[in-house]
Coordinates of C-alpha atoms and ligand atoms in Angstrom, one line a residue:
M1 CA -7.6 -41.4 22.2
S2 CA -8.6 -40.1 18.8
N3 CA -6.3 -38.5 16.7
Y4 CA -7.0 -35.3 15.3
A5 CA -8.1 -35.2 11.3
A6 CA -8.7 -31.9 10.0
P7 CA -12.0 -31.3 9.0
L8 CA -11.1 -30.3 5.9
E9 CA -14.7 -31.0 3.9
D10 CA -16.0 -28.5 6.4
M11 CA -13.5 -26.2 6.0
G12 CA -13.2 -26.2 2.3
F13 CA -17.2 -25.9 2.5
V14 CA -17.4 -22.6 4.7
L15 CA -14.6 -20.9 2.4
R16 CA -15.9 -21.8 -0.5
E17 CA -19.7 -21.6 -0.2
V18 CA -20.5 -19.7 2.8
V19 CA -17.8 -17.0 3.4
E20 CA -17.7 -16.9 -1.0
L21 CA -14.1 -17.1 -1.6
E22 CA -14.3 -16.4 -5.6
K23 CA -16.5 -13.2 -5.0
L24 CA -14.2 -12.0 -2.2
C25 CA -11.4 -12.0 -4.5
S26 CA -12.9 -10.6 -7.2
E27 CA -14.4 -8.1 -4.8
T28 CA -11.2 -6.6 -3.1
G29 CA -8.4 -7.4 -5.5
L30 CA -6.8 -10.4 -3.6
D31 CA -5.3 -12.9 -5.9
A32 CA -8.0 -15.6 -7.4
S33 CA -5.5 -17.9 -8.0
T34 CA -6.0 -19.1 -4.0
I35 CA -9.2 -20.4 -4.9
D36 CA -7.8 -23.2 -7.0
I37 CA -5.4 -23.8 -4.1
V38 CA -7.6 -23.9 -1.2
D39 CA -8.4 -27.8 -1.5
T40 CA -4.4 -28.4 -1.6
V41 CA -3.5 -25.8 1.2
L42 CA -5.8 -27.2 3.4
E43 CA -4.6 -30.9 3.3
A44 CA -1.4 -30.1 3.3
A45 CA -1.9 -27.9 6.6
G46 CA -4.3 -30.6 7.9
K47 CA -0.6 -33.6 7.1
L48 CA 1.6 -31.2 9.4
A49 CA -1.3 -30.8 11.9
R50 CA -2.2 -34.5 12.0
E51 CA 1.6 -35.8 11.4
E52 CA 3.7 -33.7 13.0
I53 CA 2.0 -31.1 15.7
E54 CA -1.1 -33.5 17.6
P55 CA 1.5 -36.3 18.7
I56 CA 3.8 -34.0 20.3
N57 CA 0.4 -32.4 22.1
K58 CA 0.0 -34.2 24.7
P59 CA 4.1 -35.2 25.5
G60 CA 4.4 -31.8 25.5
D61 CA 1.8 -31.0 28.2
L62 CA 3.0 -33.9 30.2
E63 CA 6.8 -32.6 29.8
G64 CA 6.0 -29.4 30.2
L65 CA 9.3 -26.6 29.8
K66 CA 12.1 -26.0 31.9
I67 CA 13.9 -22.5 32.7
N68 CA 17.5 -22.0 33.9
S69 CA 19.0 -19.2 36.2
A70 CA 19.7 -17.1 32.9
G71 CA 16.5 -17.2 32.1
E72 CA 16.6 -19.2 29.5
V73 CA 13.5 -21.6 28.4
T74 CA 14.0 -25.1 26.9
T75 CA 10.5 -26.3 25.3
A76 CA 8.9 -29.7 25.0
A77 CA 10.4 -32.7 23.1
G78 CA 9.5 -31.9 19.4
F79 CA 8.4 -28.5 19.2
K80 CA 11.3 -27.2 18.0
D81 CA 11.5 -29.6 15.3
A82 CA 7.6 -29.0 14.3
Y83 CA 8.0 -25.2 14.3
H84 CA 10.8 -25.2 12.2
H85 CA 9.1 -27.7 9.6
Y86 CA 6.0 -25.1 9.9
V87 CA 8.8 -22.3 8.9
E88 CA 10.3 -24.1 6.0
G89 CA 6.7 -25.1 4.7
G90 CA 6.2 -21.5 4.7
W91 CA 3.0 -21.6 6.5
G92 CA 3.8 -18.3 8.9
S93 CA 3.9 -16.4 5.7
L94 CA 0.2 -17.1 3.7
Q95 CA -1.6 -13.6 4.4
F96 CA 0.9 -11.2 4.7
D97 CA 2.2 -8.4 2.3
T98 CA 4.6 -10.0 -0.5
K99 CA 6.3 -6.8 0.0
Y100 CA 7.9 -8.1 2.9
G101 CA 8.2 -12.3 1.9
G102 CA 4.4 -12.7 2.8
Q103 CA 2.3 -14.5 0.2
G104 CA -1.0 -12.3 0.0
V105 CA -3.4 -15.0 0.8
P106 CA -6.7 -13.7 2.0
F107 CA -6.8 -13.7 5.1
V108 CA -10.0 -15.8 5.7
V109 CA -7.4 -18.9 3.9
A110 CA -4.7 -17.8 6.6
A111 CA -7.8 -18.7 9.6
S112 CA -8.7 -21.7 8.3
V113 CA -5.2 -23.2 8.4
Q114 CA -4.6 -22.0 11.8
E115 CA -7.5 -23.7 13.1
M116 CA -5.8 -26.8 12.7
W117 CA -2.6 -25.5 14.4
H118 CA -4.7 -24.7 17.6
S119 CA -6.7 -28.6 17.2
A120 CA -3.6 -29.8 16.9
N121 CA -1.9 -28.3 19.8
M122 CA -3.2 -25.3 21.4
S123 CA 0.2 -24.8 23.2
W124 CA 2.4 -24.5 20.5
G125 CA -0.3 -22.6 17.8
L126 CA 0.3 -20.0 20.3
C127 CA 3.2 -19.3 19.2
P128 CA 2.5 -17.9 15.4
L129 CA -0.1 -16.5 16.8
L130 CA 1.1 -13.8 18.6
T131 CA 3.6 -13.7 15.9
Q132 CA 0.8 -12.8 13.5
G133 CA -0.2 -10.0 15.7
A134 CA 3.3 -8.5 16.1
V135 CA 3.3 -8.6 12.0
E136 CA -0.1 -6.6 12.1
A137 CA 1.1 -4.1 14.5
I138 CA 4.0 -3.2 12.9
T139 CA 2.5 -3.3 9.4
H140 CA 0.0 -0.5 10.3
N141 CA 2.1 1.2 12.3
A142 CA 5.9 1.5 12.4
S143 CA 8.1 3.2 10.4
D144 CA 9.5 2.0 7.1
E145 CA 12.9 1.3 8.7
L146 CA 11.7 -1.1 11.3
K147 CA 9.3 -3.0 8.8
Q148 CA 12.4 -3.6 6.7
R149 CA 14.6 -4.5 9.9
Y150 CA 12.0 -6.9 11.3
L151 CA 8.8 -8.0 9.2
P152 CA 10.8 -10.5 6.7
Q153 CA 11.7 -12.8 9.5
L154 CA 8.9 -12.5 11.3
I155 CA 7.0 -13.4 8.1
S156 CA 8.9 -15.9 7.5
G157 CA 8.0 -17.2 11.5
E158 CA 12.2 -17.2 11.5
W159 CA 11.6 -14.5 14.2
S160 CA 8.6 -15.2 16.7
G161 CA 6.6 -11.9 18.3
T162 CA 5.3 -11.3 21.7
M163 CA 2.6 -9.1 22.7
N164 CA 3.4 -7.0 26.6
L165 CA 0.7 -5.2 28.1
T166 CA -0.4 -6.9 31.3
E167 CA 1.7 -5.6 34.8
A168 CA 1.0 -7.1 38.2
D169 CA -1.1 -4.0 39.1
A170 CA -2.3 -3.8 35.2
G171 CA -4.3 -6.0 33.9
T172 CA -7.4 -5.1 32.7
D173 CA -6.9 -2.0 33.9
V174 CA -3.9 -1.2 31.2
G175 CA -3.9 2.4 31.8
A176 CA -2.5 1.5 34.9
L177 CA 1.0 0.0 33.9
K178 CA 4.4 1.4 35.1
T179 CA 7.1 0.4 32.7
R180 CA 9.3 2.9 31.8
A181 CA 10.5 4.4 28.5
T182 CA 13.3 7.2 28.4
P183 CA 14.6 8.6 25.2
E184 CA 17.9 8.3 23.9
K185 CA 19.8 9.0 20.9
D186 CA 17.8 7.0 18.3
H187 CA 15.3 4.8 20.5
Y188 CA 14.3 4.5 24.2
L189 CA 15.7 2.5 27.2
I190 CA 12.9 0.2 28.1
R191 CA 12.8 -0.8 32.3
G192 CA 9.8 -2.4 33.8
Q193 CA 8.6 -6.0 34.3
K194 CA 5.5 -7.7 32.2
V195 CA 3.3 -10.6 33.6
Y196 CA 1.7 -13.1 31.9
I197 CA 3.6 -13.1 28.3
T198 CA 2.7 -15.9 26.0
W199 CA 6.2 -17.4 24.3
G200 CA 8.1 -14.2 26.1
E201 CA 10.9 -17.0 26.0
H202 CA 11.7 -20.0 24.2
D203 CA 14.2 -21.6 22.1
M204 CA 12.5 -22.2 18.5
T205 CA 13.5 -19.0 16.8
E206 CA 17.0 -17.5 17.3
N207 CA 15.4 -13.9 18.2
I208 CA 12.2 -12.5 19.7
V209 CA 10.6 -9.4 18.8
H210 CA 8.5 -8.3 21.7
L211 CA 6.4 -5.6 21.4
V212 CA 6.2 -3.7 24.6
L213 CA 3.7 -0.9 26.2
A214 CA 5.7 1.7 28.3
R215 CA 5.0 5.1 29.4
L216 CA 7.4 8.6 28.4
P217 CA 8.7 10.3 31.6
D218 CA 6.0 12.9 30.8
A219 CA 3.1 11.1 29.7
P220 CA -0.1 11.8 30.6
A221 CA -1.6 9.8 32.9
G222 CA -3.7 6.4 31.9
V223 CA -3.7 5.0 28.6
K224 CA -3.5 8.3 26.8
G225 CA 0.1 8.4 27.9
I226 CA 1.4 5.0 26.7
S227 CA 3.5 4.6 24.0
L228 CA 4.5 1.2 21.9
F229 CA 8.0 0.1 21.8
L230 CA 9.5 -2.6 19.7
V231 CA 12.1 -4.5 21.7
P232 CA 13.9 -7.2 20.4
K233 CA 15.6 -10.0 22.4
I234 CA 18.8 -10.1 20.5
L235 CA 19.5 -6.5 18.5
V236 CA 20.0 -6.5 14.5
N237 CA 22.5 -4.7 13.2
D238 CA 22.2 -2.0 10.5
D239 CA 23.3 -5.4 7.6
G240 CA 20.4 -6.9 9.2
S241 CA 22.7 -9.7 11.0
L242 CA 22.3 -10.3 14.7
G243 CA 24.0 -8.3 17.2
E244 CA 24.3 -8.1 21.1
A245 CA 21.9 -9.6 23.4
N246 CA 19.4 -6.7 24.5
D247 CA 18.9 -5.9 28.5
L248 CA 15.9 -8.5 29.0
K249 CA 15.0 -11.6 30.2
A250 CA 12.2 -14.3 31.6
L251 CA 12.4 -14.1 35.1
S252 CA 10.4 -17.1 35.8
L253 CA 7.5 -19.1 34.2
E254 CA 4.0 -19.4 35.6
E255 CA 2.3 -22.7 36.1
K256 CA -1.4 -23.0 34.6
I257 CA -4.1 -25.3 34.6
G258 CA -3.4 -25.6 31.1
I259 CA -1.6 -24.9 28.3
H260 CA 1.3 -26.3 29.9
A261 CA 3.9 -26.2 26.9
C262 CA 3.2 -22.5 26.6
P263 CA 5.7 -20.4 28.5
T264 CA 3.7 -17.9 29.9
C265 CA 6.4 -15.5 31.0
V266 CA 7.3 -13.0 33.2
M267 CA 9.4 -10.6 31.5
S268 CA 12.1 -8.2 32.8
Y269 CA 13.1 -5.0 30.6
G270 CA 16.3 -2.9 31.5
D271 CA 17.5 -4.3 34.8
K272 CA 20.9 -3.4 33.9
T273 CA 21.5 -0.7 31.8
G274 CA 18.2 -0.3 30.2
A275 CA 16.6 -2.6 27.3
I276 CA 16.9 -0.8 24.1
G277 CA 13.0 -0.2 22.1
Y278 CA 12.1 1.5 19.6
L279 CA 8.6 3.5 18.8
V280 CA 6.1 2.0 16.9
G281 CA 3.5 4.5 15.9
E282 CA 3.9 8.0 17.9
E283 CA 4.4 8.9 21.3
N284 CA 1.3 8.5 23.4
K285 CA -0.4 6.2 20.4
G286 CA 0.5 2.9 21.7
M287 CA -3.0 2.0 22.8
Q288 CA -4.5 2.3 19.2
C289 CA -0.9 0.7 17.8
M290 CA -1.8 -2.3 20.2
F291 CA -5.5 -2.6 19.1
T292 CA -4.2 -3.2 16.0
M293 CA -2.5 -6.1 17.0
M294 CA -5.5 -6.6 20.0
N295 CA -8.3 -7.2 16.8
N296 CA -6.3 -9.4 15.4
A297 CA -5.4 -11.4 18.1
R298 CA -9.1 -11.0 19.8
L299 CA -10.7 -12.7 16.6
T300 CA -7.8 -15.6 16.7
V301 CA -8.6 -16.6 19.8
G302 CA -12.0 -16.6 18.4
L303 CA -10.5 -19.5 16.3
Q304 CA -9.0 -21.2 19.1
G305 CA -12.6 -21.8 20.1
V306 CA -13.6 -22.9 17.1
S307 CA -10.8 -25.5 17.0
I308 CA -10.6 -26.6 20.7
A309 CA -14.3 -27.5 20.0
E310 CA -13.7 -29.6 16.8
R311 CA -10.8 -31.4 18.6
A312 CA -13.4 -32.2 21.6
Y313 CA -16.2 -33.3 19.2
Q314 CA -13.7 -35.3 17.6
Q315 CA -12.3 -37.2 20.7
A316 CA -16.2 -37.7 21.9
L317 CA -17.3 -39.4 18.6
S318 CA -14.8 -41.9 18.5
F319 CA -15.0 -42.4 21.8
C320 CA -18.9 -43.0 21.9
K321 CA -18.3 -45.3 18.8
E322 CA -16.5 -47.4 21.0
R323 CA -17.8 -47.4 24.0
I324 CA -20.0 -50.3 25.0
Q325 CA -22.4 -49.6 27.5
G326 CA -26.2 -50.6 28.0
I327 CA -29.2 -51.7 25.9
A328 CA -30.4 -48.3 24.5
P329 CA -33.9 -48.0 23.1
G330 CA -34.5 -49.8 20.1
Y331 CA -32.0 -52.1 20.5
Q332 CA -32.1 -55.8 21.8
D333 CA -28.3 -56.2 23.0
A334 CA -25.6 -53.7 24.8
G335 CA -23.8 -51.9 22.6
P336 CA -21.7 -48.0 21.7
I337 CA -23.4 -45.7 23.7
I338 CA -23.7 -43.5 20.8
R339 CA -27.0 -45.5 20.7
H340 CA -28.3 -43.5 23.6
P341 CA -30.4 -40.7 22.9
D342 CA -29.1 -38.2 25.8
V343 CA -25.6 -39.2 24.4
H344 CA -26.5 -38.6 20.5
R345 CA -28.0 -35.0 22.6
M346 CA -24.4 -34.2 23.6
L347 CA -22.7 -34.8 20.5
A348 CA -25.6 -33.4 18.1
T349 CA -24.9 -30.3 20.3
M350 CA -21.2 -30.4 19.7
K351 CA -21.3 -30.8 16.4
S352 CA -24.0 -28.1 15.4
I353 CA -21.9 -25.5 17.6
T354 CA -18.6 -26.1 16.2
E355 CA -19.9 -25.8 12.7
A356 CA -22.0 -22.7 14.0
A357 CA -19.0 -21.4 15.5
R358 CA -16.1 -21.8 12.4
A359 CA -19.3 -20.5 10.0
L360 CA -19.0 -17.4 12.0
T361 CA -15.3 -17.0 12.4
Y362 CA -14.7 -17.4 9.0
T363 CA -17.4 -14.7 8.1
A364 CA -15.8 -12.3 10.6
C365 CA -12.3 -12.7 9.1
A366 CA -13.4 -12.0 5.7
E367 CA -14.5 -8.7 6.7
V368 CA -10.1 -8.1 7.7
D369 CA -10.2 -8.7 4.0
F370 CA -13.1 -7.0 2.6
A371 CA -12.0 -4.1 5.0
A372 CA -8.4 -3.9 3.7
G373 CA -9.7 -4.5 0.3
N374 CA -10.1 -2.3 -2.8
L375 CA -13.4 -1.1 -2.6
S376 CA -15.1 2.2 -2.3
D377 CA -14.7 4.5 0.8
E378 CA -18.7 4.1 2.0
E379 CA -18.0 0.1 1.1
Q380 CA -14.7 -0.1 3.1
D381 CA -16.5 1.6 6.0
Q382 CA -19.1 -0.5 6.0
H383 CA -16.8 -3.6 6.2
H384 CA -15.0 -2.1 9.0
R385 CA -18.4 -1.4 11.1
R386 CA -19.1 -5.4 10.7
L387 CA -15.6 -6.2 11.6
G388 CA -15.7 -4.4 14.5
L389 CA -19.2 -5.6 15.6
L390 CA -18.3 -9.1 15.1
T391 CA -14.9 -9.3 16.7
P392 CA -16.2 -9.2 20.4
I393 CA -19.0 -11.4 19.0
V394 CA -16.7 -13.9 17.7
K395 CA -13.7 -13.9 20.4
G396 CA -16.7 -13.4 23.3
W397 CA -19.2 -16.5 21.8
C398 CA -16.9 -19.0 20.2
T399 CA -14.8 -18.8 23.7
E400 CA -17.9 -19.6 25.9
T401 CA -19.1 -22.3 23.6
A402 CA -15.9 -23.8 23.5
Q403 CA -16.1 -24.6 27.3
E404 CA -19.3 -26.0 27.1
V405 CA -18.4 -28.3 23.8
A406 CA -14.7 -29.2 25.8
S407 CA -17.2 -30.0 29.2
L408 CA -19.5 -32.0 27.1
S409 CA -17.1 -33.9 25.6
L410 CA -15.5 -35.2 28.8
Q411 CA -19.1 -35.8 30.2
C412 CA -19.4 -37.9 27.0
H413 CA -16.3 -39.8 28.2
G414 CA -18.1 -40.4 31.5
G415 CA -15.4 -41.7 34.4
M416 CA -12.8 -42.0 31.8
G417 CA -13.5 -38.3 30.9
Y418 CA -12.0 -37.4 34.7
I419 CA -8.8 -39.6 34.2
E420 CA -6.0 -37.7 32.2
E421 CA -5.6 -40.7 30.1
T422 CA -7.9 -40.1 27.7
G423 CA -6.9 -36.8 26.8
I424 CA -10.0 -34.9 27.1
A425 CA -8.9 -33.6 30.2
Q426 CA -5.9 -31.6 28.6
I427 CA -8.5 -30.2 26.0
Y428 CA -11.0 -29.0 28.7
R429 CA -7.6 -27.7 30.8
D430 CA -6.4 -25.8 27.9
A431 CA -9.4 -24.3 27.0
R432 CA -10.1 -22.4 30.1
I433 CA -7.8 -19.4 29.3
L434 CA -10.3 -18.7 26.1
P435 CA -12.4 -16.4 27.9
I436 CA -9.8 -14.8 30.0
Y437 CA -7.1 -13.8 27.8
E438 CA -7.0 -11.1 25.2
G439 CA -9.6 -8.9 27.3
T440 CA -11.8 -11.1 29.2
N441 CA -15.3 -12.1 28.0
G442 CA -16.6 -9.4 30.4
I443 CA -14.3 -6.9 28.7
Q444 CA -15.6 -8.1 25.1
S445 CA -19.2 -7.9 26.2
M446 CA -18.4 -4.0 27.5
D447 CA -16.9 -3.1 23.6
L448 CA -20.0 -4.6 22.3
V449 CA -22.5 -2.9 24.3
G450 CA -20.2 0.3 24.6
R451 CA -18.0 0.6 21.5
K452 CA -19.9 -1.4 19.0
I453 CA -23.5 -0.6 19.4
T454 CA -23.6 2.7 20.8
G455 CA -20.6 3.8 19.9
D456 CA -22.4 4.4 16.0
S457 CA -25.8 5.0 17.6
G458 CA -26.5 2.0 16.6
L459 CA -25.4 1.9 12.7
G460 CA -24.2 -1.5 12.4
I461 CA -25.6 -3.5 14.8
K462 CA -29.2 -2.1 12.5
E463 CA -26.9 -3.0 9.3
L464 CA -26.7 -6.2 10.6
I465 CA -30.5 -6.6 11.7
L466 CA -31.2 -5.9 8.2
E467 CA -29.5 -7.8 6.5
M468 CA -30.4 -10.7 8.9
K469 CA -34.0 -10.1 8.2
S470 CA -33.6 -9.5 4.5
F471 CA -32.1 -13.0 4.1
A472 CA -35.0 -14.5 6.6
N473 CA -37.3 -13.0 4.3
Q474 CA -35.9 -13.7 0.8
T475 CA -34.2 -17.3 0.8
S476 CA -35.6 -20.6 -0.5
L477 CA -35.3 -21.7 3.4
D478 CA -38.8 -22.8 3.3
T479 CA -38.2 -26.0 1.8
L480 CA -35.2 -26.9 4.5
L481 CA -36.9 -25.8 7.3
S482 CA -40.0 -25.8 9.2
K483 CA -42.4 -22.8 9.2
A484 CA -41.6 -23.1 13.2
Q485 CA -37.7 -23.0 12.7
L486 CA -37.9 -20.5 10.5
D487 CA -40.7 -18.3 12.6
R488 CA -38.1 -19.0 15.5
F489 CA -35.2 -17.3 13.6
K490 CA -37.4 -14.6 12.6
E491 CA -38.7 -13.9 16.2
S492 CA -35.3 -13.6 17.6
L493 CA -33.9 -10.6 15.0
T494 CA -37.4 -8.9 16.2
A495 CA -35.9 -9.4 20.0
L496 CA -32.0 -8.6 18.8
E497 CA -33.8 -5.1 17.6
E498 CA -35.3 -4.9 20.8
A499 CA -32.4 -5.5 22.9
S500 CA -30.5 -3.4 20.7
A501 CA -32.7 -0.6 21.4
L502 CA -32.7 -0.9 25.3
V503 CA -28.8 -1.0 25.2
L504 CA -29.2 2.8 22.7
N505 CA -31.9 3.8 25.0
N506 CA -30.0 3.4 28.6
S507 CA -26.5 4.1 27.2
E508 CA -25.8 6.6 30.0
N509 CA -26.9 4.4 32.5
K510 CA -23.6 2.7 32.6
H511 CA -24.8 -0.1 35.8
Y512 CA -27.4 -1.2 33.6
V513 CA -25.5 -1.0 30.5
G514 CA -23.0 -3.1 32.5
M515 CA -25.3 -5.7 33.9
I516 CA -26.8 -6.7 30.8
A517 CA -24.0 -6.6 28.4
F518 CA -22.2 -10.3 28.8
D519 CA -26.5 -11.4 27.8
M520 CA -26.3 -9.3 24.7
L521 CA -22.9 -10.7 23.5
M522 CA -24.2 -14.2 24.3
M523 CA -27.6 -13.4 23.1
S524 CA -25.7 -11.4 19.3
G525 CA -23.4 -14.4 19.4
T526 CA -26.5 -17.5 19.6
I527 CA -27.9 -15.6 16.8
T528 CA -25.0 -14.2 14.5
A529 CA -24.1 -17.9 14.8
A530 CA -27.8 -18.9 13.3
W531 CA -27.8 -16.7 10.9
Q532 CA -24.7 -18.1 9.5
M533 CA -26.1 -22.0 10.0
L534 CA -29.4 -20.9 7.7
K535 CA -26.8 -19.7 5.7
S536 CA -24.7 -22.7 5.3
L537 CA -28.2 -24.6 5.1
E538 CA -29.2 -23.0 1.9
K539 CA -25.2 -22.7 0.6
A540 CA -25.1 -26.8 1.1
K541 CA -28.7 -27.1 -0.5
A542 CA -27.1 -25.6 -3.6
A543 CA -23.6 -27.3 -3.8
F544 CA -24.9 -30.4 -3.4
E545 CA -27.0 -30.1 -6.6
N546 CA -24.4 -28.7 -8.6
K547 CA -22.3 -31.6 -7.1
M548 CA -20.2 -29.9 -5.6
V549 CA -20.5 -31.8 -1.7
S550 CA -21.5 -35.2 -1.0
S551 CA -25.0 -36.0 -0.1
V552 CA -23.7 -37.6 2.9
F553 CA -22.2 -34.0 4.0
F554 CA -25.5 -32.2 2.7
E555 CA -27.7 -34.6 4.9
S556 CA -25.0 -34.3 8.0
K557 CA -25.2 -30.0 7.5
T558 CA -29.3 -30.5 7.4
K559 CA -29.0 -32.0 10.7
S560 CA -27.1 -30.1 12.3
V561 CA -28.1 -27.0 11.2
G562 CA -31.9 -28.3 12.4
H563 CA -30.3 -29.3 15.9
F564 CA -29.0 -25.7 16.2
V565 CA -32.3 -24.0 15.1
D566 CA -34.0 -26.5 17.6
S567 CA -32.3 -26.8 20.7
I568 CA -29.0 -23.5 20.7
L569 CA -31.0 -20.8 19.0
P570 CA -33.4 -20.9 21.8
R571 CA -31.1 -19.5 24.5
Y572 CA -32.0 -16.0 22.8
L573 CA -34.5 -16.1 24.8
A574 CA -33.2 -16.7 28.2
H575 CA -30.7 -13.9 27.3
F576 CA -33.6 -11.6 26.2
T577 CA -35.7 -12.2 28.9
T578 CA -32.7 -11.2 31.5
I579 CA -31.7 -7.8 29.2
S580 CA -35.7 -7.0 29.3
S581 CA -36.7 -7.8 33.2
T582 CA -33.0 -6.4 34.6
S583 CA -34.0 -3.2 36.3
C584 CA -32.8 0.4 34.2
Ligands
FAD601 C1 -2.3 -17.8 30.5 C2 -2.2 -16.5 30.1 C3 -1.4 -15.9 28.7 C4 -1.5 -14.5 28.6 N1 -0.4 -13.9 27.8 C5 -0.6 -12.7 27.7 C6 0.3 -12.1 26.6 O1 0.8 -13.0 25.9 N2 0.3 -10.4 26.8 C7 -0.3 -9.8 27.6 O2 0.1 -8.6 27.9 N3 -0.9 -10.1 28.4 C8 -1.6 -11.7 28.4 N4 -2.5 -12.3 29.5 C9 -2.8 -11.5 30.3 C10 -4.0 -11.5 30.0 O3 -4.9 -10.6 29.0 C11 -5.2 -10.9 31.2 O4 -5.0 -11.6 32.3 C12 -6.5 -10.5 31.4 O5 -6.8 -9.5 30.3 C13 -7.3 -9.9 32.7 O6 -6.6 -9.2 33.6 P1 -6.0 -9.7 35.1 O7 -5.6 -10.7 35.1 O8 -5.7 -8.5 35.5 O9 -7.6 -9.5 35.8 P2 -8.4 -8.1 36.2 O10 -7.8 -7.5 35.2 O11 -7.8 -8.2 37.7 O12 -9.6 -8.9 36.0 C14 -10.3 -10.2 37.2 C15 -12.2 -9.6 36.7 O13 -12.5 -8.3 37.0 C16 -12.9 -8.2 35.5 N5 -13.1 -6.7 35.7 C17 -11.5 -6.0 35.5 N6 -11.7 -5.0 35.2 C18 -13.3 -4.6 34.7 C19 -14.1 -3.8 34.1 N7 -13.7 -2.7 34.2 N8 -15.1 -3.4 33.8 C20 -15.9 -4.6 34.1 N9 -15.5 -5.8 34.3 C21 -13.9 -5.8 34.9 C22 -12.6 -8.9 34.5 O14 -13.5 -9.3 33.8 C23 -11.9 -10.3 35.6 O15 -13.3 -10.9 35.5 C24 -1.7 -13.9 29.8 C25 -2.5 -14.3 31.0 C26 -2.8 -15.3 30.8 C27 -3.5 -16.5 32.0

C-alpha cells in the first residue's frame, strides 16, 4: 500500500503559473509576501499530512468512533493528537482576517493546503472544513459581539464548527425544517432535532460552535421563515472563559458506507430547558447567511474530489509498478502491469482528470480572493458572477469524476482492489459521499441552469465562453497541440454556447431544464476543465523555458493535457447530444 506524498510540484505550478498568484496578490491588495513562502508552506503541510494525518487514516477507518450514554464521542486513536499539532502549527487560520487572529493568506493557497488534509484522511479533514464554513458564516453575518467572542477560537482551531440544516423530513427541501427558536432576553431557546451533523460531537476541541437553522414562532412558511443561530456546546462567559454546558447533545452516530472515523451525528437541541442560541444576521434571513457557509463548503467539497482523485491515482500508480502479471505488447518477459496499454489508459485517465480538476478548483478558489479584493464595483461583480457559476461546476464535476478515478484505481488493483487490505476500498467508500452532501449533484446542476445561467439572463456564462474563445484564438497552442485537438476545443465552445442558448430559451419549461441540467453541468465541467488544461500546457511551456519547472514536469504535463483533450474532452459531445435531443 502506498503512502500519500503531496504533489507539491503540480500544486505550486498551478498556484504560481495557472492561477497567477503574484498577479492575484497585486490586483486584489493581498499580502504579496505569500508568494515567497508558498513552497515552504506547501512542504510543511505536506509533511504534516504524510507523517501524522495519513498514518491514522486506515486505523481510523477500522476503529471508528465510540459514543456513550451521555452522548460523548471518542475519536479514533491519534485523531486528537494530529488535530492538536494542526492547531499548534496555525494551519486553521491561514486565510482568515488578521483582526481575529487569521494570517491573511489568499484563500486559494489555504485551499491547496486543505487538498492535502483530505487526500491524507478525509474523515479527519472534514472537521477543519466545517469550521472554516462556520467562520465564513459568522464573519459575513454575525454581530461584532459574536465575532469577537467566537471567531478567534474558531480561526485558531481551538474550537470547531458545524453546520446544522438537515432534519429527518427536511433534506434537500430545507424549507420544511421544524426546529424552533423562541426569543428570550438577549438570546433564543432552540428546540429540535438535526440529522447527519458532521463532527457534531467529538473530543478533539473543548468547545463546538453549532450553526443551526431554526424557525421563529411567527415565521412565514418555507425558506423565507428560516433564521440562523449560533449555538455553542459550552456557553461562553462575558470574559471569554467557558461556562456551563448548553442544553444539547448527540443522540447517536450514523453507521456509514465510508468516512468511518468522522462522527455523523443525530443532534438534539433543547430537550430540557431549551438550548441557548444567538441570532446570526437578521430574523428570517437565515438561508442567505447559511449560503455564505454553503458556497464555501461546496467549493471545498469539490476540492475533496481533487484530493480523493489524487490519492486514488497515487495508490494505483504505485500498485501498477509493482504487480507483475503477463507479457505486455513489445516485451519478452512478464513484467509490471503498468506496461499493459489498458492499464496505461486507466492511469493516464486518472492523472489527467486529477490535474484538470485541481487547476479548475484552484481557479474557482482564486475567484473567492478576487471577489473579496480591493477592486472596482464592476470588477467585483464580474468575479462574483464567475465564482457563482464555477461553484456548482466544481462541486459537481470534481466529485463525479472523483468517483470515476476512485473506481479506476480499484480496477487497476484487480481482485486486490476489492479486498480491504490494500486501502483502495476505503478510498472508494469514502469518496461516495461527495456527490451527496453539501447539496446533491442534482441540486448543483439545478443551481447551475437555474440561478447561475438563467438567473442573470446568461451574462455569466456568455462572459465565460467569450473568455475561453479568445483564449483558444490567441494562444500559441498550435505549436503544442495538433490542429485537430485545438479544433476539438473550439467546437466544444460552440456546443456550450448552443446548449446555453437552449437553456435560456426554454427556461420556463421546468421539466426540460430539470431533465438536461445534469448533462449541462457535466458538459460545462468537461469543457472548463479542458480550458484549464490548455492553459496549464501553455504556462508549463513558458515555465520550462524560464527554468521554473523541470523537463520531466513539462513532458508529463504535455502528455496529461494531450490525453485530456483526446480522451476526456470528447465526452462533452455525448452530453450535448442529450441536451439537444431531449424533447422540450
Ligand atoms: C455523511 C453525511 C454527512 C452530512 N453532513 C451534513 C452536515 O454536516 N450538516 C447538514 O445539515 N447536513 C448534512 N448532511 C445531509 C446532506 O446534506 C443531505 O443528505 C443531502 O442534502 C440530501 O438530502 P436528503 O438526504 O434528505 O435527500 P433527499 O432530499 O431526500 O433527496 C433524495 C434524492 O432526490 C433528489 N431531489 C430531492 N429534491 C429534489 C429537487 N427539488 N430537485 C431535484 N432532485 C431532488 C436528490 O438530488 C436526491 O438524489 C450529511 C449527509 C451525510 C450522508
